[in-house]
Coordinates of C-alpha atoms and ligand atoms in Angstrom, one line a residue:
M21 CA 19.6 -4.9 -4.7
R22 CA 17.1 -2.5 -3.2
I23 CA 13.7 -4.1 -2.4
T24 CA 10.7 -2.0 -1.4
A25 CA 7.6 -3.6 0.0
L26 CA 4.2 -2.2 1.1
A27 CA 2.9 -4.1 4.2
G28 CA 0.1 -4.4 6.7
G29 CA 0.3 -6.5 9.8
V30 CA 0.4 -10.3 10.0
G31 CA 0.3 -11.3 6.4
G32 CA 2.9 -8.6 5.5
A33 CA 5.2 -9.5 8.4
R34 CA 5.2 -13.2 7.8
F35 CA 6.1 -12.6 4.1
L36 CA 8.8 -10.1 5.0
R37 CA 10.4 -12.5 7.5
G38 CA 10.4 -15.1 4.7
L39 CA 11.9 -12.6 2.4
R40 CA 14.8 -11.7 4.7
A41 CA 15.4 -15.5 5.2
H42 CA 15.5 -16.0 1.5
L43 CA 17.9 -13.1 0.9
D44 CA 20.2 -14.3 3.7
R45 CA 20.4 -17.8 2.3
T46 CA 21.0 -16.7 -1.2
P47 CA 24.7 -15.6 -1.7
T48 CA 24.0 -13.2 -4.6
L49 CA 21.2 -11.5 -2.6
S50 CA 22.5 -11.4 1.0
N51 CA 23.5 -7.7 0.6
A52 CA 20.0 -6.8 -0.5
T53 CA 18.3 -4.1 1.5
V54 CA 14.6 -4.1 2.3
T55 CA 12.5 -0.9 2.8
V56 CA 9.1 -1.6 4.2
I57 CA 6.3 1.0 3.9
G58 CA 4.0 0.2 6.7
N59 CA 0.3 0.8 7.0
T60 CA -0.6 3.3 9.8
G61 CA -4.4 3.4 9.1
D62 CA -4.9 0.9 11.9
D63 CA -3.3 3.3 14.4
I64 CA -5.4 4.2 17.5
N65 CA -5.2 6.2 20.7
L66 CA -5.9 4.0 23.7
F67 CA -5.5 5.0 27.4
G68 CA -3.5 8.1 26.2
L69 CA -1.1 6.0 24.2
R70 CA -0.5 5.9 20.5
V71 CA -0.8 2.3 19.3
C72 CA 0.5 1.3 15.8
P73 CA -0.6 -2.3 15.4
D74 CA 0.7 -3.0 11.9
L75 CA 4.1 -1.3 12.4
D76 CA 4.6 -3.3 15.6
T77 CA 3.6 -6.6 14.1
V78 CA 6.2 -6.1 11.4
M79 CA 8.8 -5.0 13.9
Y80 CA 8.2 -7.8 16.4
T81 CA 8.1 -10.4 13.6
L82 CA 11.3 -9.3 12.0
G83 CA 12.9 -8.8 15.4
G84 CA 12.1 -12.4 16.5
A85 CA 9.8 -11.3 19.3
V86 CA 6.4 -11.9 17.9
H87 CA 3.8 -14.2 19.6
E88 CA 4.0 -16.9 16.9
D89 CA 0.5 -18.5 17.2
Q90 CA -1.3 -15.2 17.5
G91 CA 0.7 -13.6 14.7
W92 CA 0.9 -10.2 16.5
G93 CA 1.9 -8.9 20.0
R94 CA 4.8 -10.2 22.0
A95 CA 5.8 -13.8 22.8
D96 CA 5.8 -14.7 26.6
E97 CA 3.4 -11.8 27.2
T98 CA 1.5 -11.1 30.5
H99 CA -1.6 -8.9 31.0
A100 CA -1.2 -7.4 34.5
V101 CA -1.9 -3.8 33.4
Q102 CA -4.9 -4.8 31.4
G103 CA -6.3 -6.5 34.5
E104 CA -5.8 -3.3 36.5
L105 CA -7.5 -1.3 33.8
A106 CA -10.5 -3.7 33.8
A107 CA -10.7 -3.5 37.6
Y108 CA -11.1 0.3 37.2
G109 CA -13.7 -0.2 34.5
A110 CA -11.5 1.8 32.1
Q111 CA -12.6 1.3 28.4
P112 CA -12.1 -0.2 26.0
Q113 CA -11.4 -3.7 27.1
W114 CA -11.8 -5.4 23.7
F115 CA -8.3 -4.4 22.5
G116 CA -5.6 -6.7 23.8
L117 CA -2.6 -4.8 25.3
G118 CA 0.0 -7.0 26.9
D119 CA 2.5 -5.6 29.4
L120 CA 5.6 -6.0 27.2
D121 CA 3.7 -4.5 24.3
L122 CA 2.6 -1.6 26.5
G123 CA 6.3 -0.8 26.9
T124 CA 6.5 -0.1 23.1
H125 CA 3.4 2.1 23.2
I126 CA 4.6 4.1 26.2
A127 CA 8.0 4.7 24.6
R128 CA 6.4 5.7 21.3
S129 CA 3.9 8.1 23.0
Q130 CA 6.7 9.6 25.1
W131 CA 8.8 10.4 22.1
L132 CA 5.9 11.6 20.0
G133 CA 5.1 13.9 22.9
Q134 CA 8.6 15.2 22.8
G135 CA 8.2 16.2 19.2
L136 CA 9.7 13.4 17.3
S137 CA 8.0 12.3 14.1
L138 CA 6.4 8.8 13.8
S139 CA 9.3 8.0 11.4
E140 CA 11.9 8.9 13.9
V141 CA 10.1 7.1 16.7
T142 CA 9.7 4.0 14.5
A143 CA 13.4 4.0 13.7
R144 CA 14.3 4.2 17.4
L145 CA 12.0 1.3 18.2
C146 CA 13.3 -0.8 15.4
A147 CA 16.9 -0.2 16.4
R148 CA 16.3 -2.1 19.6
W149 CA 15.1 -5.2 17.5
G150 CA 18.2 -5.1 15.2
L151 CA 16.2 -4.4 12.0
P152 CA 18.8 -1.9 10.6
D153 CA 21.6 -4.5 11.2
R154 CA 19.7 -6.9 9.1
G155 CA 19.3 -4.5 6.2
I156 CA 15.6 -3.7 7.0
R157 CA 14.2 -0.2 7.2
L158 CA 10.6 0.2 8.4
L159 CA 8.9 3.5 7.4
P160 CA 5.4 4.5 8.4
M161 CA 3.5 5.4 5.2
T162 CA 3.0 8.9 6.7
D163 CA 3.9 10.9 9.8
S164 CA 0.5 12.5 10.0
P165 CA -2.2 10.7 11.9
V166 CA -4.5 8.8 9.5
E167 CA -7.1 6.4 10.9
T168 CA -9.2 4.0 8.9
H169 CA -12.9 4.3 9.8
V170 CA -15.7 1.9 8.8
V171 CA -19.2 3.0 7.8
I172 CA -21.8 0.6 9.2
D173 CA -25.6 0.7 9.2
G174 CA -27.3 2.2 12.3
D175 CA -29.5 0.1 14.5
G176 CA -33.2 0.1 13.3
D177 CA -33.9 3.5 11.8
A178 CA -30.8 5.1 13.1
P179 CA -28.5 6.6 10.4
A180 CA -25.3 5.0 9.3
R181 CA -22.3 5.7 11.4
A182 CA -18.6 5.5 11.2
I183 CA -16.5 3.7 13.8
H184 CA -12.8 3.1 14.1
F185 CA -11.5 0.2 12.1
Q186 CA -10.2 -1.5 15.2
E187 CA -13.7 -1.5 16.7
W188 CA -15.1 -3.1 13.6
W189 CA -12.3 -5.6 13.2
V190 CA -11.5 -6.5 16.8
R191 CA -14.7 -5.9 18.8
M192 CA -17.2 -6.8 16.1
R193 CA -14.9 -9.3 14.3
A194 CA -16.2 -7.8 11.1
G195 CA -19.5 -9.4 11.8
V196 CA -21.5 -6.2 10.8
P197 CA -21.4 -5.5 7.1
A198 CA -19.0 -2.6 6.2
R199 CA -20.6 -0.1 3.8
N200 CA -17.4 1.8 3.2
F201 CA -13.9 2.6 4.5
I202 CA -12.7 6.1 5.1
A203 CA -9.1 7.1 5.7
V204 CA -9.7 10.0 8.1
G205 CA -6.9 12.5 7.9
M206 CA -5.6 11.3 4.5
D207 CA -6.6 14.6 2.9
R208 CA -4.0 16.4 5.1
A209 CA -1.4 13.6 4.9
A210 CA 1.9 13.5 3.0
A211 CA 4.1 10.5 2.5
A212 CA 6.7 10.1 5.3
P213 CA 10.3 11.0 4.5
G214 CA 11.9 8.3 2.3
V215 CA 8.6 6.7 1.2
L216 CA 8.3 8.0 -2.4
E217 CA 12.1 7.7 -2.9
A218 CA 12.0 4.1 -1.8
I219 CA 9.5 3.4 -4.5
R220 CA 11.2 5.5 -7.2
E221 CA 14.7 4.1 -6.4
A222 CA 13.8 0.5 -5.9
D223 CA 15.2 -2.3 -8.1
V224 CA 12.2 -4.5 -7.1
I225 CA 8.9 -3.6 -5.6
L226 CA 6.9 -6.3 -3.7
L227 CA 3.3 -6.4 -2.5
P228 CA 3.1 -9.0 0.3
P229 CA -0.2 -10.9 0.8
S230 CA -1.5 -8.1 3.0
N231 CA -5.2 -7.1 3.2
P232 CA -5.8 -5.4 -0.2
V233 CA -8.4 -3.0 1.1
V234 CA -7.4 -1.9 4.6
S235 CA -3.7 -2.5 4.5
I236 CA -2.3 -2.1 1.0
G237 CA -5.4 -0.1 -0.1
I238 CA -4.8 2.5 2.6
I239 CA -1.1 2.9 1.8
L240 CA -2.0 3.4 -1.9
G241 CA -4.2 6.3 -0.8
V242 CA -1.2 8.3 0.6
P243 CA -0.7 11.2 -1.8
G244 CA 2.0 10.3 -4.3
V245 CA 2.3 6.6 -3.6
R246 CA 0.2 5.3 -6.4
D247 CA 1.8 7.7 -8.9
A248 CA 5.2 6.7 -7.8
L249 CA 4.3 3.0 -8.3
R250 CA 2.9 3.7 -11.7
G251 CA 6.0 5.6 -12.7
S252 CA 8.6 3.4 -11.1
P253 CA 11.1 1.7 -13.4
A254 CA 11.2 -1.3 -11.0
P255 CA 8.9 -4.2 -11.6
V256 CA 6.0 -4.6 -9.1
V257 CA 5.2 -8.2 -8.1
G258 CA 2.4 -9.1 -5.7
V259 CA 1.4 -12.1 -3.7
S260 CA -2.3 -13.0 -3.5
P261 CA -3.7 -12.9 0.1
L262 CA -6.3 -15.5 -0.8
I263 CA -6.2 -19.3 -1.0
A264 CA -9.1 -20.8 -2.8
G265 CA -10.8 -17.5 -2.7
A266 CA -10.6 -17.2 1.1
P267 CA -8.3 -15.2 3.4
V268 CA -6.0 -17.5 5.4
R269 CA -6.9 -15.5 8.5
G270 CA -8.8 -12.3 9.2
H271 CA -11.7 -10.9 7.3
A272 CA -10.3 -9.7 4.0
D273 CA -13.3 -11.1 2.2
A274 CA -15.6 -8.8 4.2
C275 CA -13.5 -5.9 3.2
L276 CA -13.6 -6.9 -0.5
T277 CA -17.4 -7.3 -0.3
A278 CA -17.7 -3.8 1.2
I279 CA -16.1 -2.3 -1.8
G280 CA -18.2 -4.4 -4.2
L281 CA -15.6 -7.0 -5.2
E282 CA -15.7 -10.8 -5.1
S283 CA -13.1 -12.6 -3.1
T284 CA -10.9 -13.8 -5.9
A285 CA -7.3 -13.5 -6.9
Q286 CA -8.4 -11.7 -10.1
A287 CA -10.4 -9.1 -8.2
V288 CA -7.5 -8.3 -5.9
A289 CA -5.1 -8.1 -8.9
G290 CA -7.6 -5.7 -10.4
L291 CA -7.1 -3.3 -7.5
Y292 CA -3.4 -3.0 -8.5
A293 CA -4.0 -3.2 -12.3
D294 CA -2.4 0.2 -13.1
F295 CA 1.0 -0.7 -11.7
L296 CA 1.2 -4.5 -11.2
D297 CA 3.6 -6.5 -13.4
G298 CA 3.7 -10.0 -11.8
W299 CA 1.2 -11.8 -9.6
L300 CA 1.6 -15.0 -7.6
I301 CA -1.6 -16.9 -6.9
D302 CA -2.3 -20.1 -5.1
D303 CA -2.7 -23.4 -7.0
A304 CA -6.2 -23.5 -5.7
D305 CA -7.0 -20.3 -7.5
A306 CA -5.5 -21.5 -10.7
P307 CA -7.6 -20.6 -13.7
A308 CA -5.6 -17.8 -15.3
L309 CA -8.7 -16.4 -16.8
G310 CA -9.8 -12.9 -16.3
F311 CA -6.3 -11.5 -15.7
A312 CA -5.0 -8.5 -17.7
P313 CA -3.0 -9.8 -20.6
R314 CA 0.1 -7.9 -19.7
L315 CA 0.2 -9.3 -16.1
E316 CA 2.6 -12.3 -15.6
V317 CA 0.7 -14.7 -13.4
Q318 CA 2.4 -17.6 -11.7
T319 CA 0.8 -20.4 -9.6
R320 CA 2.2 -22.1 -6.4
P321 CA 1.2 -22.9 -2.9
L322 CA 0.9 -19.7 -0.9
W323 CA 0.3 -20.9 2.6
M324 CA 3.0 -19.3 4.9
R325 CA 2.7 -22.0 7.5
D326 CA 6.2 -21.4 8.7
V327 CA 9.3 -19.4 7.9
E328 CA 10.6 -21.8 5.2
P329 CA 7.5 -21.9 3.0
A330 CA 7.3 -18.1 3.4
A331 CA 10.9 -17.8 2.3
D332 CA 10.1 -20.0 -0.8
I333 CA 7.2 -17.8 -1.7
A334 CA 9.2 -14.6 -1.2
G335 CA 12.0 -16.2 -3.3
E336 CA 9.7 -16.9 -6.1
A337 CA 8.3 -13.3 -6.0
V338 CA 11.9 -11.9 -6.2
N339 CA 12.8 -14.3 -9.1
L340 CA 9.7 -13.2 -11.0
A341 CA 10.6 -9.6 -10.4
V342 CA 14.2 -10.1 -11.6
K343 CA 12.8 -11.9 -14.7
L344 CA 10.4 -9.1 -15.5
R345 CA 13.2 -6.5 -14.9
R346 CA 15.3 -8.2 -17.6
H347 CA 12.4 -7.7 -20.0
R348 CA 11.9 -4.1 -19.3
P349 CA 13.1 -1.8 -22.1
G350 CA 16.3 -0.2 -21.1
A351 CA 16.6 -2.0 -17.8
N352 CA 20.0 -3.1 -16.6
P353 CA 19.4 -6.4 -14.9
L354 CA 22.5 -6.0 -12.7
A355 CA 21.8 -2.5 -11.6
G356 CA 22.0 -2.2 -7.8
E357 CA 23.1 -5.8 -7.3
Ligands
LIG19 P1 -3.2 -7.6 9.3 O1 -3.0 -6.1 9.3 O2 -2.7 -8.3 10.5 O3 -4.6 -8.0 8.9 O4 -2.3 -8.2 8.2 P2 -2.1 -7.9 6.6 O5 -3.0 -6.9 6.1 O6 -0.6 -7.8 6.4 O7 -2.4 -9.3 6.0 C1 -3.7 -9.9 6.2 C2 -3.9 -10.8 5.1 O8 -2.9 -11.8 5.0 C3 -5.1 -11.7 5.3 O9 -6.2 -11.0 4.7 C4 -4.8 -13.0 4.6 O10 -5.6 -13.0 3.4 C5 -3.3 -12.9 4.3 N1 -2.6 -14.1 4.8 C6 -2.4 -14.4 6.1 N2 -1.7 -15.6 6.1 C7 -1.5 -15.9 4.8 C8 -0.8 -17.0 4.2 O11 -0.3 -17.9 4.8 N3 -0.7 -17.0 2.8 C9 -1.3 -16.0 2.0 N4 -1.2 -16.1 0.7 N5 -2.0 -15.0 2.6 C10 -2.0 -14.9 4.0
LIG20 CA1 -3.8 -4.3 10.1

């Protein structure tokens, strides 16, 4: 079975780790391969280095190297370099860069500088963490630089201004209302090699509980991605990023507010309405009211407190997709298995 998933950072990575665990423990699915289309809208240049936070979170989590409590960055991390940068007064200091993590950014920047594409660099980095051996391919959504910027009000009478997403998210902790999100560079971007094929040729497509606006929403803006999802013969099953209408971590509610939506599982499903077939929501968000009639909604606990519950959630998403696949006209339920 070929599974394709769109993913942001922590929410996506924890779901994908659960997904791989579920596949590995299920004899009929242990040969399944997973292609992850990662968000690169969070990418930023810092101290001359190209930093790709969401790709790295997925890579470290699936590679067993993530800082578990934090959800991103490396376990057993030190911050000697950051201390030196602070001593020089080098800016910015609000973005955490550990020493081990810097190794990744230096290697990436070196290879990009030598002319490799971000896809090629990502494959090299992931090889070290054994992702290919575990049947996981991590693709950046695009090889062109795309950066999410956030429009915020100016101080006093000053006009509105746009700042990098990381400044809004990390430095301001989304404490200033966002008026809009702009994917700078998207007009010149093309899907990275393999991205559209992975959607078109998948047996199952999954949307992990990633941020619907600044993770999944940005990936959906890559030319061709949304059309490929609409046209794909594979069922698309998503997992709600909300529990009782609130994000488990982070500020997804502030992102939904910025685009004029309520923080509900219904509103998030509405963002995917043109291609979503199945939707897992938390028990706490139960009322199945307000969902599109053709959407198959299932309710269960959605807190990924550890690998096991994440594996159970992912397993249910896969089962729902397989069930929906059987109901598709002309679909062969055993294709690709
Ligand atoms: P980010 O790039 O690190 O912000 O990560 P993602 O975009 O992949 O995912 C962030 C979203 O994951 C948050 O908005 C949360 O709503 C969601 N999330 C985090 N932990 C959980 C969880 O345990 N269960 C569910 N359902 N969603 C979660
Ligand atoms: Ca992110």
